[in-house]
Structures are given as structure tokens and as C-alpha cells.
Amino acid sequence: MAQQVRVPAEEWGAYDWSGRAIKRHRMEVRSAFGFRESTQEDQVQLAQWLAAELCPVELNRERLAEAVVARCRKDRLEPPAPAKVTRLVASAVNTFEEGFCATTVERLPAASRSRLDDLVADDDGGEGTVGGGRTFFTELKADPARWAWTVS
């Protein structure tokens, strides 16, 4: 890295990465290349874009994060810190999944929704279930690893 910016390696290692100088240098670099700092509003728009455009077709969160960085470069924005990108992607995926589920449930007939609600309802102590036992879904929630072999 020191060779790329043409400074001795010792100076590179001694650089203060958390002081005022780096803030000024980052501002100068952004200005030189025509970038700007991303704002909270930019991040909200990125999350909305991800939820609407990419989440329906891409499941891999790493690729979604890469798409955020690429979009920032295209829009001449300094990308958020990696931890913020991870949170932004998680937020977008959550928004997409909630919307997808809501849309799917709205399309189901009322009878189907009612039967699904009954299927996932908590047990009432065994009363009302066939044979007086717990429902399959309740058992699945209690110990999902036990049932993993049935999915394969």
C-alpha cells in the first residue's frame, strides 16, 4: 500500500488513522475525485433501492453489499463503513421479506390464512390437539435440529 501512494513504509505505519489529519485528507481525496460523503438520507435511499431492485433476485448478502459499494461509486458517494453496509443490507433484506410475506398473505384466500394461523398457533397445554399432544409446529420450534433430517 505504501508503494501505491509513494511513501516509505515506516511513514505509512506511523500515520494517525483516527486523528484530524485523516479527516482532512479524506475530504481532500473526495474533492479531488468528485465524491461526497454519504448522508443518512443516501443510506435510506440505498436500502430502498436494494429492497426494491436487488433483494427480489439476489439472496447472497455479500453480493448485495458489493452492489451497495458499486452503486456508491457510480453515484460518486463515499461508501459507508463496512459495518454500516452490513446493517444497510440487513435492513433492506428485512424490508423486502416483510413486504413479500405481506403480499403473499394478502393473496391467500381467508380460509387458507385461517388454517395457516391455526397451524402455527401456540399450544394451549395440549387441549384441542389431536391425541392431546403438542402440534408438530410447536415441536419443530422447540427443537429444530431434531427435524433437520426431514428437510434434506
PDB file of C-alpha atoms in Angstrom:
ATOM      1  CA  MET A   1       0.000   0.000   0.000  1.00  0.00           C
ATOM      2  CA  ALA A   2       2.835   2.383   0.875  1.00  0.00           C
ATOM      3  CA  GLN A   3       4.280   1.902  -2.626  1.00  0.00           C
ATOM      4  CA  GLN A   4       0.951   2.801  -4.232  1.00  0.00           C
ATOM      5  CA  VAL A   5       0.863   6.172  -2.503  1.00  0.00           C
ATOM      6  CA  ARG A   6       4.627   6.602  -2.831  1.00  0.00           C
ATOM      7  CA  VAL A   7       5.567   6.949   0.829  1.00  0.00           C
ATOM      8  CA  PRO A   8       8.098   4.983   2.863  1.00  0.00           C
ATOM      9  CA  ALA A   9       6.555   2.018   4.668  1.00  0.00           C
ATOM     10  CA  GLU A  10       7.662   3.422   8.032  1.00  0.00           C
ATOM     11  CA  GLU A  11       5.658   6.602   7.465  1.00  0.00           C
ATOM     12  CA  TRP A  12       2.638   4.592   6.346  1.00  0.00           C
ATOM     13  CA  GLY A  13       2.723   2.611   9.585  1.00  0.00           C
ATOM     14  CA  ALA A  14       3.144   5.753  11.689  1.00  0.00           C
ATOM     15  CA  TYR A  15       0.164   7.568  10.108  1.00  0.00           C
ATOM     16  CA  ASP A  16      -2.544   8.570  12.610  1.00  0.00           C
ATOM     17  CA  TRP A  17      -5.610   6.771  11.265  1.00  0.00           C
ATOM     18  CA  SER A  18      -8.021   8.302  13.778  1.00  0.00           C
ATOM     19  CA  GLY A  19      -6.963  11.926  14.120  1.00  0.00           C
ATOM     20  CA  ARG A  20      -7.938  15.189  12.487  1.00  0.00           C
ATOM     21  CA  ALA A  21      -5.401  14.765   9.698  1.00  0.00           C
ATOM     22  CA  ILE A  22      -7.124  11.722   8.217  1.00  0.00           C
ATOM     23  CA  LYS A  23     -10.459  13.539   8.218  1.00  0.00           C
ATOM     24  CA  ARG A  24      -8.885  16.410   6.281  1.00  0.00           C
ATOM     25  CA  HIS A  25      -7.088  14.020   3.917  1.00  0.00           C
ATOM     26  CA  ARG A  26     -10.288  12.087   3.236  1.00  0.00           C
ATOM     27  CA  MET A  27     -12.060  15.358   2.449  1.00  0.00           C
ATOM     28  CA  GLU A  28      -9.259  16.307   0.036  1.00  0.00           C
ATOM     29  CA  VAL A  29      -9.368  12.913  -1.683  1.00  0.00           C
ATOM     30  CA  ARG A  30     -13.161  13.074  -2.045  1.00  0.00           C
ATOM     31  CA  SER A  31     -12.872  16.555  -3.503  1.00  0.00           C
ATOM     32  CA  ALA A  32     -10.100  15.571  -5.913  1.00  0.00           C
ATOM     33  CA  PHE A  33     -12.120  12.655  -7.295  1.00  0.00           C
ATOM     34  CA  GLY A  34     -15.540  14.332  -7.236  1.00  0.00           C
ATOM     35  CA  PHE A  35     -17.039  12.237  -4.456  1.00  0.00           C
ATOM     36  CA  ARG A  36     -19.044  13.327  -1.449  1.00  0.00           C
ATOM     37  CA  GLU A  37     -19.699  11.823   1.960  1.00  0.00           C
ATOM     38  CA  SER A  38     -22.824   9.688   2.110  1.00  0.00           C
ATOM     39  CA  THR A  39     -25.597  11.018   4.303  1.00  0.00           C
ATOM     40  CA  GLN A  40     -28.257   9.209   6.305  1.00  0.00           C
ATOM     41  CA  GLU A  41     -30.720  10.036   3.508  1.00  0.00           C
ATOM     42  CA  ASP A  42     -28.365   8.438   0.959  1.00  0.00           C
ATOM     43  CA  GLN A  43     -28.264   5.287   3.070  1.00  0.00           C
ATOM     44  CA  VAL A  44     -32.057   5.196   3.333  1.00  0.00           C
ATOM     45  CA  GLN A  45     -32.289   5.504  -0.457  1.00  0.00           C
ATOM     46  CA  LEU A  46     -29.696   2.747  -0.917  1.00  0.00           C
ATOM     47  CA  ALA A  47     -31.693   0.438   1.368  1.00  0.00           C
ATOM     48  CA  GLN A  48     -34.904   1.211  -0.538  1.00  0.00           C
ATOM     49  CA  TRP A  49     -33.148   0.560  -3.856  1.00  0.00           C
ATOM     50  CA  LEU A  50     -31.787  -2.757  -2.580  1.00  0.00           C
ATOM     51  CA  ALA A  51     -35.172  -3.863  -1.232  1.00  0.00           C
ATOM     52  CA  ALA A  52     -36.987  -2.968  -4.451  1.00  0.00           C
ATOM     53  CA  GLU A  53     -34.456  -3.915  -7.111  1.00  0.00           C
ATOM     54  CA  LEU A  54     -31.906  -6.455  -5.894  1.00  0.00           C
ATOM     55  CA  CYS A  55     -33.371  -8.378  -2.966  1.00  0.00           C
ATOM     56  CA  PRO A  56     -36.038  -9.990  -5.189  1.00  0.00           C
ATOM     57  CA  VAL A  57     -33.314 -11.522  -7.380  1.00  0.00           C
ATOM     58  CA  GLU A  58     -30.230 -11.849  -5.145  1.00  0.00           C
ATOM     59  CA  LEU A  59     -30.070 -13.798  -1.894  1.00  0.00           C
ATOM     60  CA  ASN A  60     -26.347 -13.549  -1.145  1.00  0.00           C
ATOM     61  CA  ARG A  61     -25.744 -10.746   1.339  1.00  0.00           C
ATOM     62  CA  GLU A  62     -22.084 -10.377   0.349  1.00  0.00           C
ATOM     63  CA  ARG A  63     -23.101  -9.697  -3.257  1.00  0.00           C
ATOM     64  CA  LEU A  64     -25.729  -7.248  -2.029  1.00  0.00           C
ATOM     65  CA  ALA A  65     -23.011  -5.429  -0.055  1.00  0.00           C
ATOM     66  CA  GLU A  66     -20.808  -5.367  -3.158  1.00  0.00           C
ATOM     67  CA  ALA A  67     -23.714  -3.893  -5.108  1.00  0.00           C
ATOM     68  CA  VAL A  68     -24.053  -1.135  -2.499  1.00  0.00           C
ATOM     69  CA  VAL A  69     -20.375  -0.214  -2.875  1.00  0.00           C
ATOM     70  CA  ALA A  70     -20.642  -0.296  -6.686  1.00  0.00           C
ATOM     71  CA  ARG A  71     -23.743   1.898  -6.576  1.00  0.00           C
ATOM     72  CA  CYS A  72     -21.952   4.363  -4.294  1.00  0.00           C
ATOM     73  CA  ARG A  73     -19.061   4.590  -6.743  1.00  0.00           C
ATOM     74  CA  LYS A  74     -21.472   5.105  -9.644  1.00  0.00           C
ATOM     75  CA  ASP A  75     -23.266   7.862  -7.715  1.00  0.00           C
ATOM     76  CA  ARG A  76     -19.944   9.374  -6.577  1.00  0.00           C
ATOM     77  CA  LEU A  77     -20.643   8.699  -2.899  1.00  0.00           C
ATOM     78  CA  GLU A  78     -18.077   7.599  -0.373  1.00  0.00           C
ATOM     79  CA  PRO A  79     -19.385   4.178   0.663  1.00  0.00           C
ATOM     80  CA  PRO A  80     -20.424   3.773   4.280  1.00  0.00           C
ATOM     81  CA  ALA A  81     -18.113   1.831   6.578  1.00  0.00           C
ATOM     82  CA  PRO A  82     -18.326  -1.961   6.118  1.00  0.00           C
ATOM     83  CA  ALA A  83     -20.320  -2.412   9.334  1.00  0.00           C
ATOM     84  CA  LYS A  84     -22.847   0.179   8.136  1.00  0.00           C
ATOM     85  CA  VAL A  85     -23.097  -1.542   4.750  1.00  0.00           C
ATOM     86  CA  THR A  86     -23.831  -4.818   6.552  1.00  0.00           C
ATOM     87  CA  ARG A  87     -26.603  -3.150   8.578  1.00  0.00           C
ATOM     88  CA  LEU A  88     -27.950  -1.440   5.455  1.00  0.00           C
ATOM     89  CA  VAL A  89     -28.130  -4.787   3.630  1.00  0.00           C
ATOM     90  CA  ALA A  90     -29.816  -6.448   6.634  1.00  0.00           C
ATOM     91  CA  SER A  91     -32.373  -3.642   6.756  1.00  0.00           C
ATOM     92  CA  ALA A  92     -33.088  -3.927   3.027  1.00  0.00           C
ATOM     93  CA  VAL A  93     -33.464  -7.719   3.208  1.00  0.00           C
ATOM     94  CA  ASN A  94     -35.805  -7.373   6.185  1.00  0.00           C
ATOM     95  CA  THR A  95     -37.891  -4.749   4.375  1.00  0.00           C
ATOM     96  CA  PHE A  96     -38.112  -6.937   1.280  1.00  0.00           C
ATOM     97  CA  GLU A  97     -39.018 -10.077   3.237  1.00  0.00           C
ATOM     98  CA  GLU A  98     -41.733  -8.301   5.229  1.00  0.00           C
ATOM     99  CA  GLY A  99     -43.233  -6.867   2.044  1.00  0.00           C
ATOM    100  CA  PHE A 100     -43.005 -10.195   0.243  1.00  0.00           C
ATOM    101  CA  CYS A 101     -44.703 -12.042   3.091  1.00  0.00           C
ATOM    102  CA  ALA A 102     -47.420  -9.407   3.443  1.00  0.00           C
ATOM    103  CA  THR A 103     -48.141  -9.513  -0.298  1.00  0.00           C
ATOM    104  CA  THR A 104     -48.203 -13.316  -0.287  1.00  0.00           C
ATOM    105  CA  VAL A 105     -50.570 -13.473   2.690  1.00  0.00           C
ATOM    106  CA  GLU A 106     -52.873 -10.873   1.105  1.00  0.00           C
ATOM    107  CA  ARG A 107     -53.189 -13.076  -1.993  1.00  0.00           C
ATOM    108  CA  LEU A 108     -54.269 -16.137   0.010  1.00  0.00           C
ATOM    109  CA  PRO A 109     -57.956 -16.842   0.492  1.00  0.00           C
ATOM    110  CA  ALA A 110     -59.267 -16.149   4.002  1.00  0.00           C
ATOM    111  CA  ALA A 111     -59.781 -19.865   4.665  1.00  0.00           C
ATOM    112  CA  SER A 112     -56.136 -20.616   3.850  1.00  0.00           C
ATOM    113  CA  ARG A 113     -54.936 -17.805   6.097  1.00  0.00           C
ATOM    114  CA  SER A 114     -57.075 -19.117   8.927  1.00  0.00           C
ATOM    115  CA  ARG A 115     -55.726 -22.653   8.544  1.00  0.00           C
ATOM    116  CA  LEU A 116     -52.144 -21.355   8.500  1.00  0.00           C
ATOM    117  CA  ASP A 117     -52.811 -19.325  11.648  1.00  0.00           C
ATOM    118  CA  ASP A 118     -54.165 -22.472  13.316  1.00  0.00           C
ATOM    119  CA  LEU A 119     -51.096 -24.415  12.219  1.00  0.00           C
ATOM    120  CA  VAL A 120     -48.614 -22.044  13.842  1.00  0.00           C
ATOM    121  CA  ALA A 121     -50.694 -21.107  16.883  1.00  0.00           C
ATOM    122  CA  ASP A 122     -49.162 -21.850  20.272  1.00  0.00           C
ATOM    123  CA  ASP A 123     -50.378 -24.936  22.050  1.00  0.00           C
ATOM    124  CA  ASP A 124     -52.889 -24.426  24.805  1.00  0.00           C
ATOM    125  CA  GLY A 125     -51.415 -27.099  27.058  1.00  0.00           C
ATOM    126  CA  GLY A 126     -52.348 -29.985  24.800  1.00  0.00           C
ATOM    127  CA  GLU A 127     -56.076 -29.411  24.804  1.00  0.00           C
ATOM    128  CA  GLY A 128     -57.666 -29.226  21.421  1.00  0.00           C
ATOM    129  CA  THR A 129     -54.893 -31.041  19.598  1.00  0.00           C
ATOM    130  CA  VAL A 130     -55.338 -34.460  18.099  1.00  0.00           C
ATOM    131  CA  GLY A 131     -54.452 -37.047  20.721  1.00  0.00           C
ATOM    132  CA  GLY A 132     -53.876 -34.355  23.358  1.00  0.00           C
ATOM    133  CA  GLY A 133     -50.224 -33.857  22.270  1.00  0.00           C
ATOM    134  CA  ARG A 134     -48.298 -30.853  21.027  1.00  0.00           C
ATOM    135  CA  THR A 135     -48.663 -29.692  17.454  1.00  0.00           C
ATOM    136  CA  PHE A 136     -45.924 -30.531  15.001  1.00  0.00           C
ATOM    137  CA  PHE A 137     -45.051 -26.859  14.530  1.00  0.00           C
ATOM    138  CA  THR A 138     -44.679 -26.334  18.283  1.00  0.00           C
ATOM    139  CA  GLU A 139     -42.330 -29.327  18.455  1.00  0.00           C
ATOM    140  CA  LEU A 140     -40.412 -28.002  15.454  1.00  0.00           C
ATOM    141  CA  LYS A 141     -39.967 -24.587  17.108  1.00  0.00           C
ATOM    142  CA  ALA A 142     -38.834 -26.221  20.342  1.00  0.00           C
ATOM    143  CA  ASP A 143     -36.106 -28.340  18.713  1.00  0.00           C
ATOM    144  CA  PRO A 144     -35.466 -27.513  15.032  1.00  0.00           C
ATOM    145  CA  ALA A 145     -32.266 -29.588  14.904  1.00  0.00           C
ATOM    146  CA  ARG A 146     -34.231 -32.743  15.644  1.00  0.00           C
ATOM    147  CA  TRP A 147     -36.272 -32.208  12.486  1.00  0.00           C
ATOM    148  CA  ALA A 148     -33.432 -31.078  10.184  1.00  0.00           C
ATOM    149  CA  TRP A 149     -33.095 -34.550   8.675  1.00  0.00           C
ATOM    150  CA  THR A 150     -36.661 -34.394   7.319  1.00  0.00           C
ATOM    151  CA  VAL A 151     -35.837 -31.315   5.207  1.00  0.00           C
ATOM    152  CA  SER A 152     -32.879 -32.864   3.390  1.00  0.00           C
TER     153      SER A 152
END
